[in-house]
PDB file of C-alpha atoms in Angstrom:
ATOM      1  CA  GLN G   1     296.315   7.666  59.468  1.00  0.00           C
ATOM      2  CA  VAL G   2     295.848   3.899  58.537  1.00  0.00           C
ATOM      3  CA  GLN G   3     297.859   1.203  58.039  1.00  0.00           C
ATOM      4  CA  LEU G   4     297.062  -1.784  55.631  1.00  0.00           C
ATOM      5  CA  VAL G   5     298.906  -5.141  56.029  1.00  0.00           C
ATOM      6  CA  GLU G   6     298.131  -7.577  52.871  1.00  0.00           C
ATOM      7  CA  SER G   7     298.347 -11.009  52.944  1.00  0.00           C
ATOM      8  CA  GLY G   8     297.646 -14.207  50.921  1.00  0.00           C
ATOM      9  CA  GLY G   9     299.448 -14.190  47.993  1.00  0.00           C
ATOM     10  CA  GLY G  10     301.377 -16.754  46.424  1.00  0.00           C
ATOM     11  CA  LEU G  11     302.245 -19.111  43.423  1.00  0.00           C
ATOM     12  CA  VAL G  12     299.258 -20.880  42.166  1.00  0.00           C
ATOM     13  CA  GLN G  13     298.784 -22.964  38.900  1.00  0.00           C
ATOM     14  CA  ALA G  14     296.586 -21.551  36.012  1.00  0.00           C
ATOM     15  CA  GLY G  15     292.991 -21.750  37.233  1.00  0.00           C
ATOM     16  CA  GLY G  16     293.936 -22.346  40.601  1.00  0.00           C
ATOM     17  CA  SER G  17     292.379 -19.604  43.295  1.00  0.00           C
ATOM     18  CA  LEU G  18     293.533 -17.453  45.801  1.00  0.00           C
ATOM     19  CA  ARG G  19     291.990 -15.482  48.570  1.00  0.00           C
ATOM     20  CA  LEU G  20     294.187 -12.282  49.327  1.00  0.00           C
ATOM     21  CA  SER G  21     293.345 -10.209  52.788  1.00  0.00           C
ATOM     22  CA  CYS G  22     293.512  -6.377  53.835  1.00  0.00           C
ATOM     23  CA  VAL G  23     294.126  -6.226  57.471  1.00  0.00           C
ATOM     24  CA  ALA G  24     293.310  -2.251  58.583  1.00  0.00           C
ATOM     25  CA  SER G  25     295.044  -1.462  61.614  1.00  0.00           C
ATOM     26  CA  SER G  26     291.608   1.026  62.486  1.00  0.00           C
ATOM     27  CA  SER G  27     288.608   0.712  61.884  1.00  0.00           C
ATOM     28  CA  ILE G  28     287.126   0.786  58.302  1.00  0.00           C
ATOM     29  CA  ASP G  29     283.574   1.485  59.144  1.00  0.00           C
ATOM     30  CA  SER G  30     284.266   4.752  58.245  1.00  0.00           C
ATOM     31  CA  ILE G  31     286.582   4.171  55.007  1.00  0.00           C
ATOM     32  CA  PRO G  32     284.142   5.162  51.958  1.00  0.00           C
ATOM     33  CA  PHE G  33     286.550   3.363  49.726  1.00  0.00           C
ATOM     34  CA  MET G  34     288.990   0.410  49.672  1.00  0.00           C
ATOM     35  CA  GLY G  35     290.185  -1.420  47.045  1.00  0.00           C
ATOM     36  CA  TRP G  36     292.750  -3.796  45.307  1.00  0.00           C
ATOM     37  CA  TYR G  37     294.924  -2.429  42.902  1.00  0.00           C
ATOM     38  CA  ARG G  38     297.881  -4.590  41.084  1.00  0.00           C
ATOM     39  CA  GLN G  39     300.890  -3.855  39.399  1.00  0.00           C
ATOM     40  CA  ALA G  40     303.220  -5.740  36.784  1.00  0.00           C
ATOM     41  CA  THR G  41     306.730  -5.773  35.928  1.00  0.00           C
ATOM     42  CA  GLY G  42     306.831  -2.672  33.774  1.00  0.00           C
ATOM     43  CA  ASN G  43     303.760  -2.244  33.791  1.00  0.00           C
ATOM     44  CA  GLU G  44     301.513   0.630  36.086  1.00  0.00           C
ATOM     45  CA  ARG G  45     299.089  -0.188  39.051  1.00  0.00           C
ATOM     46  CA  GLU G  46     295.812  -0.551  37.949  1.00  0.00           C
ATOM     47  CA  LEU G  47     292.509  -0.971  39.601  1.00  0.00           C
ATOM     48  CA  VAL G  48     291.553  -4.936  39.963  1.00  0.00           C
ATOM     49  CA  ALA G  49     288.627  -4.330  42.097  1.00  0.00           C
ATOM     50  CA  GLY G  50     286.897  -1.223  44.341  1.00  0.00           C
ATOM     51  CA  LEU G  51     283.897  -1.364  46.895  1.00  0.00           C
ATOM     52  CA  ILE G  52     282.160   1.689  48.114  1.00  0.00           C
ATOM     53  CA  GLY G  53     280.397   2.635  50.872  1.00  0.00           C
ATOM     54  CA  GLY G  54     276.996   0.815  50.865  1.00  0.00           C
ATOM     55  CA  GLY G  55     278.418  -2.266  48.902  1.00  0.00           C
ATOM     56  CA  LEU G  56     278.579  -0.931  45.461  1.00  0.00           C
ATOM     57  CA  THR G  57     281.341  -2.506  43.480  1.00  0.00           C
ATOM     58  CA  ASN G  58     283.362  -2.446  40.206  1.00  0.00           C
ATOM     59  CA  TYR G  59     285.649  -4.562  38.284  1.00  0.00           C
ATOM     60  CA  ALA G  60     288.415  -4.431  35.981  1.00  0.00           C
ATOM     61  CA  ASP G  61     287.010  -6.043  32.803  1.00  0.00           C
ATOM     62  CA  SER G  62     289.868  -8.255  32.681  1.00  0.00           C
ATOM     63  CA  VAL G  63     288.642  -9.841  36.127  1.00  0.00           C
ATOM     64  CA  LYS G  64     285.089  -9.759  35.868  1.00  0.00           C
ATOM     65  CA  GLY G  65     283.295 -12.968  36.911  1.00  0.00           C
ATOM     66  CA  ARG G  66     286.458 -14.288  38.251  1.00  0.00           C
ATOM     67  CA  PHE G  67     286.808 -12.175  41.253  1.00  0.00           C
ATOM     68  CA  THR G  68     285.023 -10.747  43.886  1.00  0.00           C
ATOM     69  CA  ILE G  69     285.863  -8.133  46.317  1.00  0.00           C
ATOM     70  CA  SER G  70     284.424  -8.013  49.871  1.00  0.00           C
ATOM     71  CA  ARG G  71     284.470  -6.675  52.949  1.00  0.00           C
ATOM     72  CA  ASP G  72     284.311  -7.551  56.698  1.00  0.00           C
ATOM     73  CA  ASN G  73     283.969  -3.990  58.788  1.00  0.00           C
ATOM     74  CA  ALA G  74     284.017  -6.167  62.307  1.00  0.00           C
ATOM     75  CA  LYS G  75     287.423  -7.637  61.159  1.00  0.00           C
ATOM     76  CA  ASN G  76     288.592  -4.347  59.587  1.00  0.00           C
ATOM     77  CA  THR G  77     289.196  -6.247  56.714  1.00  0.00           C
ATOM     78  CA  VAL G  78     288.989  -6.404  52.807  1.00  0.00           C
ATOM     79  CA  TYR G  79     288.912  -9.455  50.758  1.00  0.00           C
ATOM     80  CA  LEU G  80     289.743 -10.126  47.437  1.00  0.00           C
ATOM     81  CA  GLN G  81     288.382 -14.036  45.994  1.00  0.00           C
ATOM     82  CA  MET G  82     290.529 -14.992  42.948  1.00  0.00           C
ATOM     83  CA  ASN G  83     288.940 -17.645  40.797  1.00  0.00           C
ATOM     84  CA  SER G  84     290.626 -19.344  37.245  1.00  0.00           C
ATOM     85  CA  LEU G  85     293.671 -17.552  37.582  1.00  0.00           C
ATOM     86  CA  LYS G  86     295.329 -16.833  34.479  1.00  0.00           C
ATOM     87  CA  PRO G  87     298.919 -16.367  34.325  1.00  0.00           C
ATOM     88  CA  GLU G  88     298.495 -12.512  32.757  1.00  0.00           C
ATOM     89  CA  ASP G  89     297.159 -12.287  36.547  1.00  0.00           C
ATOM     90  CA  THR G  90     300.697 -12.188  37.973  1.00  0.00           C
ATOM     91  CA  ALA G  91     301.821  -9.143  39.577  1.00  0.00           C
ATOM     92  CA  VAL G  92     302.068  -7.208  43.425  1.00  0.00           C
ATOM     93  CA  TYR G  93     299.004  -6.692  44.587  1.00  0.00           C
ATOM     94  CA  TYR G  94     298.071  -3.904  46.894  1.00  0.00           C
ATOM     95  CA  CYS G  95     295.389  -2.820  48.703  1.00  0.00           C
ATOM     96  CA  LYS G  96     294.140   1.075  49.084  1.00  0.00           C
ATOM     97  CA  ALA G  97     292.103   2.359  51.518  1.00  0.00           C
ATOM     98  CA  GLN G  98     290.786   6.205  50.486  1.00  0.00           C
ATOM     99  CA  ARG G  99     289.034   8.510  52.538  1.00  0.00           C
ATOM    100  CA  ARG G 100     288.444  12.219  51.524  1.00  0.00           C
ATOM    101  CA  SER G 101     291.696  13.185  50.291  1.00  0.00           C
ATOM    102  CA  ASN G 102     293.860  10.812  52.393  1.00  0.00           C
ATOM    103  CA  VAL G 103     294.977   8.025  50.685  1.00  0.00           C
ATOM    104  CA  TYR G 104     296.396   4.642  52.348  1.00  0.00           C
ATOM    105  CA  TRP G 105     298.457   1.312  50.433  1.00  0.00           C
ATOM    106  CA  GLY G 106     299.835  -1.840  52.015  1.00  0.00           C
ATOM    107  CA  GLN G 107     302.906  -2.874  50.774  1.00  0.00           C
ATOM    108  CA  GLY G 108     301.559  -5.386  48.551  1.00  0.00           C
ATOM    109  CA  THR G 109     301.877  -9.125  48.371  1.00  0.00           C
ATOM    110  CA  GLN G 110     302.894 -11.346  45.455  1.00  0.00           C
ATOM    111  CA  VAL G 111     300.952 -13.121  43.355  1.00  0.00           C
ATOM    112  CA  THR G 112     302.363 -15.749  40.490  1.00  0.00           C
ATOM    113  CA  VAL G 113     300.450 -18.191  38.226  1.00  0.00           C
ATOM    114  CA  SER G 114     302.153 -20.307  36.537  1.00  0.00           C
ATOM    115  CA  SER G 115     301.095 -21.755  32.753  1.00  0.00           C
TER     116      SER G 115
END
């Protein structure tokens, strides 16, 4: 069982930046996939950025060039650096970890971008 706790959300003006953190309750060395998802009101949860094993990343087209996902295994933490934020980035952001068929989610952190 892995518990995930997100932090770093908040209210920011368009064009601003935030860095989200996701701290795992145990080592993430053996977790092949860590990712950030978001869910805006009335929308389905969608993948924002994923980080696979040895460093392969993938991003939603809407955030490419603006968001960066990274991990610090020593701190059991995954980050999402968000730059040039837009009002359409407003959502609850969730951290996900997956190891084989086991999927773990955090509780989410709210990001609100004002125009």
